[in-house]
mmCIF file with all atom_site columns, C-alpha atoms in Angstrom:
data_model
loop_
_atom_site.group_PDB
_atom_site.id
_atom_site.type_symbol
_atom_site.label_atom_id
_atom_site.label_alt_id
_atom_site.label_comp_id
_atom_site.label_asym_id
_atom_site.label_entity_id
_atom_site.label_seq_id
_atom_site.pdbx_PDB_ins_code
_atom_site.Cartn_x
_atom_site.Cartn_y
_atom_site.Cartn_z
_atom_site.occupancy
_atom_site.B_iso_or_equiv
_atom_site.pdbx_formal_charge
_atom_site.auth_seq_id
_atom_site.auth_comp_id
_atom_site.auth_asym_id
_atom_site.auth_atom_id
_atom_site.pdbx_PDB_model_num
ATOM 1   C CA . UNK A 1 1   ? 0.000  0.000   0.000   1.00 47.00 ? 187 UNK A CA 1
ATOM 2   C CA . UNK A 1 2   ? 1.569  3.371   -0.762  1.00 51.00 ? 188 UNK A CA 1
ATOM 3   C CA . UNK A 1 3   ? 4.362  1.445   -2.569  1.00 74.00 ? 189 UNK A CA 1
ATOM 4   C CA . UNK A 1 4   ? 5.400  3.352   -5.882  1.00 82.00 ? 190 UNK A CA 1
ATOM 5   C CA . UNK A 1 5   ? 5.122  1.358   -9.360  1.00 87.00 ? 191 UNK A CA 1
ATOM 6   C CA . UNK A 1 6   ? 7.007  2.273   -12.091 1.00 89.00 ? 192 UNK A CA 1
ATOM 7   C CA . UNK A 1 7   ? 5.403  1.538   -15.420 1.00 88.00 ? 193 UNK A CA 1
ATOM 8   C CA . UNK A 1 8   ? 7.888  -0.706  -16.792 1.00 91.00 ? 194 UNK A CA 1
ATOM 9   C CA . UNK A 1 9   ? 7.511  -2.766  -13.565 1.00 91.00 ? 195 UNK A CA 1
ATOM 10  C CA . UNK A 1 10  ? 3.740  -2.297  -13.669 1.00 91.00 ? 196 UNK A CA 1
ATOM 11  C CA . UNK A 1 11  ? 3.496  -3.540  -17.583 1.00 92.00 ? 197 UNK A CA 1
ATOM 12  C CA . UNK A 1 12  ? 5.531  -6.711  -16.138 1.00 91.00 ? 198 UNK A CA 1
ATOM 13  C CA . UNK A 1 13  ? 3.736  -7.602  -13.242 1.00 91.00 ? 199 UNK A CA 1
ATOM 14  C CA . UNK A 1 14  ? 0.288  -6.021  -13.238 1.00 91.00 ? 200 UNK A CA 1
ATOM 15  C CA . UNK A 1 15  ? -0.789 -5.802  -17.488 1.00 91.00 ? 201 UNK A CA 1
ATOM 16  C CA . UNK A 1 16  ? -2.844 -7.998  -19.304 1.00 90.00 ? 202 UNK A CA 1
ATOM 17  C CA . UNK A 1 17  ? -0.540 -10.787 -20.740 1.00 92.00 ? 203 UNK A CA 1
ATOM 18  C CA . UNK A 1 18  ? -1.869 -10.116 -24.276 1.00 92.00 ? 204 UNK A CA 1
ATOM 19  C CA . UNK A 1 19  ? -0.555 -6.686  -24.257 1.00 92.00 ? 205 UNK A CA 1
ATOM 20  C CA . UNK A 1 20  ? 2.598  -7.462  -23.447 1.00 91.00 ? 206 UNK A CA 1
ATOM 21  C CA . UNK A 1 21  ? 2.802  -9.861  -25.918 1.00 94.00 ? 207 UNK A CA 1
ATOM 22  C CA . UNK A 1 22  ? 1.326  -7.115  -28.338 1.00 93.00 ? 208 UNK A CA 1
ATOM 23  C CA . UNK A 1 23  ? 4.636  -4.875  -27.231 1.00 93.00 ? 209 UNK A CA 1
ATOM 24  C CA . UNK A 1 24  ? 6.678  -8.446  -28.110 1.00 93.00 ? 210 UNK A CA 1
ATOM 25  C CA . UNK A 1 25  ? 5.008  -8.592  -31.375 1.00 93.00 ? 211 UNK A CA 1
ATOM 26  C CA . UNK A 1 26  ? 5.457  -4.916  -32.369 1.00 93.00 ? 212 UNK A CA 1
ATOM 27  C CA . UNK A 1 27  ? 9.249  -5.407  -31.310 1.00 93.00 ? 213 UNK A CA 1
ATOM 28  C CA . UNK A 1 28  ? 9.811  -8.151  -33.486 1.00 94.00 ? 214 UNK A CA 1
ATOM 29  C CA . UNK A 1 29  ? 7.919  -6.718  -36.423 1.00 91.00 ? 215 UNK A CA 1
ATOM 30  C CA . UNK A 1 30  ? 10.522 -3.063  -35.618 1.00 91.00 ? 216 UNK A CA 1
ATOM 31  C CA . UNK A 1 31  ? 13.303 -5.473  -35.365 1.00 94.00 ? 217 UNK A CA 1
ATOM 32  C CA . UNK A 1 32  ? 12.437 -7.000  -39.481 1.00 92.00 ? 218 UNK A CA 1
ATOM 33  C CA . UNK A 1 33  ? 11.320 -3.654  -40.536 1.00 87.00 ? 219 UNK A CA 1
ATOM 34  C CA . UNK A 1 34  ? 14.949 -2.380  -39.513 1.00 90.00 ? 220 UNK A CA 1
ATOM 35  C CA . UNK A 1 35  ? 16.613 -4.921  -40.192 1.00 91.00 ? 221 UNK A CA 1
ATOM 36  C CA . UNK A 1 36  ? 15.035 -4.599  -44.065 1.00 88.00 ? 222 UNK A CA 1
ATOM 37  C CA . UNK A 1 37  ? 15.602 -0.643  -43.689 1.00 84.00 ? 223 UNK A CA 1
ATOM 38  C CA . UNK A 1 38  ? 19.516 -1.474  -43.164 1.00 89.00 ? 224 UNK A CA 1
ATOM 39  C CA . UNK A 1 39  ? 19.966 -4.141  -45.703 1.00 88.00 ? 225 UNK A CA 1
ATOM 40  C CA . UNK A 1 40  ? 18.340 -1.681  -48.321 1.00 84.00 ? 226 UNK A CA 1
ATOM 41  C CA . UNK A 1 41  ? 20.204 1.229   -47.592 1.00 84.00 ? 227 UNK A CA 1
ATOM 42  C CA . UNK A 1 42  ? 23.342 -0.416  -47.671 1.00 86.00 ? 228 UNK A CA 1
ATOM 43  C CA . UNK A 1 43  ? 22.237 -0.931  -51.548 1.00 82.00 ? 229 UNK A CA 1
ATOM 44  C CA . UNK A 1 44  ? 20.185 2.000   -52.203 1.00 80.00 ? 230 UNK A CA 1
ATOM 45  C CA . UNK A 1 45  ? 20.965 5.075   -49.684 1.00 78.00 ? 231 UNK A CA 1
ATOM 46  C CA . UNK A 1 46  ? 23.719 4.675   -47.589 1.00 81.00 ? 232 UNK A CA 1
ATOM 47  C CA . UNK A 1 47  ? 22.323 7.718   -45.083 1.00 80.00 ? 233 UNK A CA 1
ATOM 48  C CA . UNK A 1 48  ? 19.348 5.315   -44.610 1.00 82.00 ? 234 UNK A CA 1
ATOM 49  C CA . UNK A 1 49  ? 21.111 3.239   -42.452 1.00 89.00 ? 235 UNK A CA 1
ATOM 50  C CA . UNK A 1 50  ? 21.335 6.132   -39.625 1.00 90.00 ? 236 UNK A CA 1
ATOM 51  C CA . UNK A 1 51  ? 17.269 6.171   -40.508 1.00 86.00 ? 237 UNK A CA 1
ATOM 52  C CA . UNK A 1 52  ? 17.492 1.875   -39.409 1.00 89.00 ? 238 UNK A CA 1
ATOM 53  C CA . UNK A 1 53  ? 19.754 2.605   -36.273 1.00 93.00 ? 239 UNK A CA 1
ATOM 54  C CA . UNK A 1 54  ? 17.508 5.483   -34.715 1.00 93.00 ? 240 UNK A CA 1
ATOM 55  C CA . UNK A 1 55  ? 13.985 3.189   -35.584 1.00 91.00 ? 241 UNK A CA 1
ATOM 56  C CA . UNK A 1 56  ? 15.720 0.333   -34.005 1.00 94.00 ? 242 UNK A CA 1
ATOM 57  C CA . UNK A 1 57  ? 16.927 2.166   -30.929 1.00 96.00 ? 243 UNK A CA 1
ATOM 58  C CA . UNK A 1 58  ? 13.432 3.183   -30.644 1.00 95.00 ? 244 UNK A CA 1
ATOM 59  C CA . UNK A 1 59  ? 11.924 -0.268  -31.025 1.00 94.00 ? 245 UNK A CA 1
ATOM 60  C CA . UNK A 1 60  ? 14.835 -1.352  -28.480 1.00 96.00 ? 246 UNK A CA 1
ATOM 61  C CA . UNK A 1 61  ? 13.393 1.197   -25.848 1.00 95.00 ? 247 UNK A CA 1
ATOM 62  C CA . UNK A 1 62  ? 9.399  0.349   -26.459 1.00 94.00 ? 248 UNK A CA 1
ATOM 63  C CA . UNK A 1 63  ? 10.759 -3.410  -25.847 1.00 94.00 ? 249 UNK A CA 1
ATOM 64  C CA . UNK A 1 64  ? 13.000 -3.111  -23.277 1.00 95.00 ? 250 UNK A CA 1
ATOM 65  C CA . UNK A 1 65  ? 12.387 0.217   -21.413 1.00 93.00 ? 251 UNK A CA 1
ATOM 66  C CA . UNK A 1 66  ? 8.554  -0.440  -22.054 1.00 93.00 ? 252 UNK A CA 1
ATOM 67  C CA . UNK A 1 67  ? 8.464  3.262   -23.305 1.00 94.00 ? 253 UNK A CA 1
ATOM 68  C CA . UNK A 1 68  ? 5.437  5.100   -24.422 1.00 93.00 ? 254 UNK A CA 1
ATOM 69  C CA . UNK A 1 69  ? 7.432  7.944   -26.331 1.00 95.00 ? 255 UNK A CA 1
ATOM 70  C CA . UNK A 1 70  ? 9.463  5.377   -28.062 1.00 95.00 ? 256 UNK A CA 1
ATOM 71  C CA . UNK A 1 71  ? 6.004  4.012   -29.385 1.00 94.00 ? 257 UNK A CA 1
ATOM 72  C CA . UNK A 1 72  ? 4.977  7.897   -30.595 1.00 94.00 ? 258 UNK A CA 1
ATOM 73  C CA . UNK A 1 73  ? 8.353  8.745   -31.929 1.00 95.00 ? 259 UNK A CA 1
ATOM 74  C CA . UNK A 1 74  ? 8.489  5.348   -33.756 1.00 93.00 ? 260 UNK A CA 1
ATOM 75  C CA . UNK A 1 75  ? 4.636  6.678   -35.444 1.00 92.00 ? 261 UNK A CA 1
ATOM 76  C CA . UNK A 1 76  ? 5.694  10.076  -35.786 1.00 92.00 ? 262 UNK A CA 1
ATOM 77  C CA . UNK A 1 77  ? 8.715  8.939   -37.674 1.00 89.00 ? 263 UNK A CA 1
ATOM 78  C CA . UNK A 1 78  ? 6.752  6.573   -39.516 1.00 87.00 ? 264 UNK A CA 1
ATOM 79  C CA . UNK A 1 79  ? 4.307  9.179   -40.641 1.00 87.00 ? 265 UNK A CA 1
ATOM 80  C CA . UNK A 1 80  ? 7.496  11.241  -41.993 1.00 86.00 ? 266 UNK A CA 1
ATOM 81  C CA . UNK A 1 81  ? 9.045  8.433   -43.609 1.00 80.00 ? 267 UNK A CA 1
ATOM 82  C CA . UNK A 1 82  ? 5.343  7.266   -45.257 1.00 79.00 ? 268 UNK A CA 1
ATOM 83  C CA . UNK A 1 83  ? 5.253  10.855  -46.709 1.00 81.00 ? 269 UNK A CA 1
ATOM 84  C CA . UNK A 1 84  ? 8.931  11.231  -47.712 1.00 77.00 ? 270 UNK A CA 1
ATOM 85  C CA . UNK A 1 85  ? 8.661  7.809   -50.005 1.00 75.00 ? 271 UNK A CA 1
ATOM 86  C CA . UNK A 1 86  ? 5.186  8.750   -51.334 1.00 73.00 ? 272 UNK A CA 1
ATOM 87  C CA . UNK A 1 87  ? 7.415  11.718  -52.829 1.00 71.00 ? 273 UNK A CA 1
ATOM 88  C CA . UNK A 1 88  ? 10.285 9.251   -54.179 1.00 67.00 ? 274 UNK A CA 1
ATOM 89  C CA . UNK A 1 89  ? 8.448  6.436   -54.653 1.00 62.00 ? 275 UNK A CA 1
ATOM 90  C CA . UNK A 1 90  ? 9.142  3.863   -51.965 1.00 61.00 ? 276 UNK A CA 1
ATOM 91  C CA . UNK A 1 91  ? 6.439  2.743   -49.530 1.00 59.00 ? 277 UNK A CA 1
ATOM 92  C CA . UNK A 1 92  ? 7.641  1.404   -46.046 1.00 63.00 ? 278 UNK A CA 1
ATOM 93  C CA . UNK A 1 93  ? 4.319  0.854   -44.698 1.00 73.00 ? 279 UNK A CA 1
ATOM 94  C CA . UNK A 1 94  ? 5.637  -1.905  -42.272 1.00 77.00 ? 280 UNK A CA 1
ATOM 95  C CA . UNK A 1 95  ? 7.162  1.044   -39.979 1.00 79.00 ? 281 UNK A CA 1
ATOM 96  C CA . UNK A 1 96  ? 3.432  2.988   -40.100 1.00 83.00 ? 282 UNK A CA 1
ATOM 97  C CA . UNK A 1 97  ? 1.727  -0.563  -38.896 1.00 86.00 ? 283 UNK A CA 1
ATOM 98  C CA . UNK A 1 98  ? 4.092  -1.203  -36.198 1.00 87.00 ? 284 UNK A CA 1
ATOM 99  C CA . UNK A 1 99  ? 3.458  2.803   -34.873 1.00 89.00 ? 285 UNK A CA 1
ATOM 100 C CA . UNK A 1 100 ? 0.061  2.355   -34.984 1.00 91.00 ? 286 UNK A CA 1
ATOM 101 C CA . UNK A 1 101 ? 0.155  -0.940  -33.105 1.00 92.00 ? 287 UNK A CA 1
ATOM 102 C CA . UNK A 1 102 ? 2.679  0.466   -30.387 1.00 92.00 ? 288 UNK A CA 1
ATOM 103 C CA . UNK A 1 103 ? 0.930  3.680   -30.036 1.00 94.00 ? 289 UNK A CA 1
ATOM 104 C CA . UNK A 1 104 ? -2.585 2.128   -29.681 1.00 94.00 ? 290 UNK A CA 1
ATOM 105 C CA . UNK A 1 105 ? -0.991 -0.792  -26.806 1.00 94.00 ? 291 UNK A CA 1
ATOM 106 C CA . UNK A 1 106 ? 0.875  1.702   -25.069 1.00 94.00 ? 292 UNK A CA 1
ATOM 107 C CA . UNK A 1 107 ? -2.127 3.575   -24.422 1.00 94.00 ? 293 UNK A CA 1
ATOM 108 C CA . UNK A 1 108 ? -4.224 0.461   -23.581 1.00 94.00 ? 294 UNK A CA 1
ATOM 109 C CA . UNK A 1 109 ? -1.185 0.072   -20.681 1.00 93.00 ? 295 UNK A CA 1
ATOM 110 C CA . UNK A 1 110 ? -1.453 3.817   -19.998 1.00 92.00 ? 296 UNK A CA 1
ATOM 111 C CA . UNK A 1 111 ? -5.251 3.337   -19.316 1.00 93.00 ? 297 UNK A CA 1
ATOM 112 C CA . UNK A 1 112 ? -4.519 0.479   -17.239 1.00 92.00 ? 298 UNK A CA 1
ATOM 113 C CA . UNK A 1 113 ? -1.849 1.787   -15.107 1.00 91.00 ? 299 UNK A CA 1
ATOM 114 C CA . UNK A 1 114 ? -3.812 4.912   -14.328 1.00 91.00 ? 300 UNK A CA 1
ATOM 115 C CA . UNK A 1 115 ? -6.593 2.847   -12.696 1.00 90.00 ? 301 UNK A CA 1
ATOM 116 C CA . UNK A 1 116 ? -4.767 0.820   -10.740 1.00 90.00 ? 302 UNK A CA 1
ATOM 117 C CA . UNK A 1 117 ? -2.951 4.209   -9.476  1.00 87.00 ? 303 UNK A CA 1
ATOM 118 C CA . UNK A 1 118 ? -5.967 5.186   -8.636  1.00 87.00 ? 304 UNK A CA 1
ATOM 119 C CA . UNK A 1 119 ? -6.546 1.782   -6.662  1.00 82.00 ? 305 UNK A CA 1
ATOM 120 C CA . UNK A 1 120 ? -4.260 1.922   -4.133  1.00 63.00 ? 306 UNK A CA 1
#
């Protein structure tokens, strides 16, 4: 009673086990998408691969951390990157799916973790 609960440690102990299996699923799906963003910018547009390391660092903190703004800024960047290749002609729409997933779980958790706050 009293006792503080982080949200990572929250999400771990106290979340519904099919969202965090959501946030495992969205990982995994990040983890291809970047690993596909790396392997064609090596090819294609070698500056691309700093675009790969910065999605995956954000897929590594939504996974690991359990972080909410890695989930938006993975969307956000998403959104960008949907709108820059609808200009050059290259459509990563895997990135936009895993956003949306990420942003709509974390906010599932959010919901969650504000009622049991509100518990105790």
């Amino acid at each position: 009673a009293g006792q503080y609960v982080s949200r990572k440690e929250f999400i771990e102990k106290y979340v519904q086990p099919s969202l965090r299996k959501n946030i495992k699923s969205i990982a995994i799906l990040c983890y291809v998408c970047a690993g596909l963003t790396f392997l064609m910018s090596i090819a294609v547009n070698p500056y691309g691969i700093i675009d790969a390391l910065v999605l995956l660092g954000f897929a590594l903190g939504m996974h690991i951390a359990k972080s909410r703004v890695c989930a938006i800024l993975i969307l956000i960047l998403s959104i960008l990157e949907v709108i820059l290749s609808l200009i050059v002609g290259a459509f990563p729409f895997w990135w936009l799916i895993a956003g949306i997933s990420a942003v709509i779980t974390f906010n599932k958790i959010e919901k969650q973790y504000k009622e049991f706050l509100n518990r105790k």
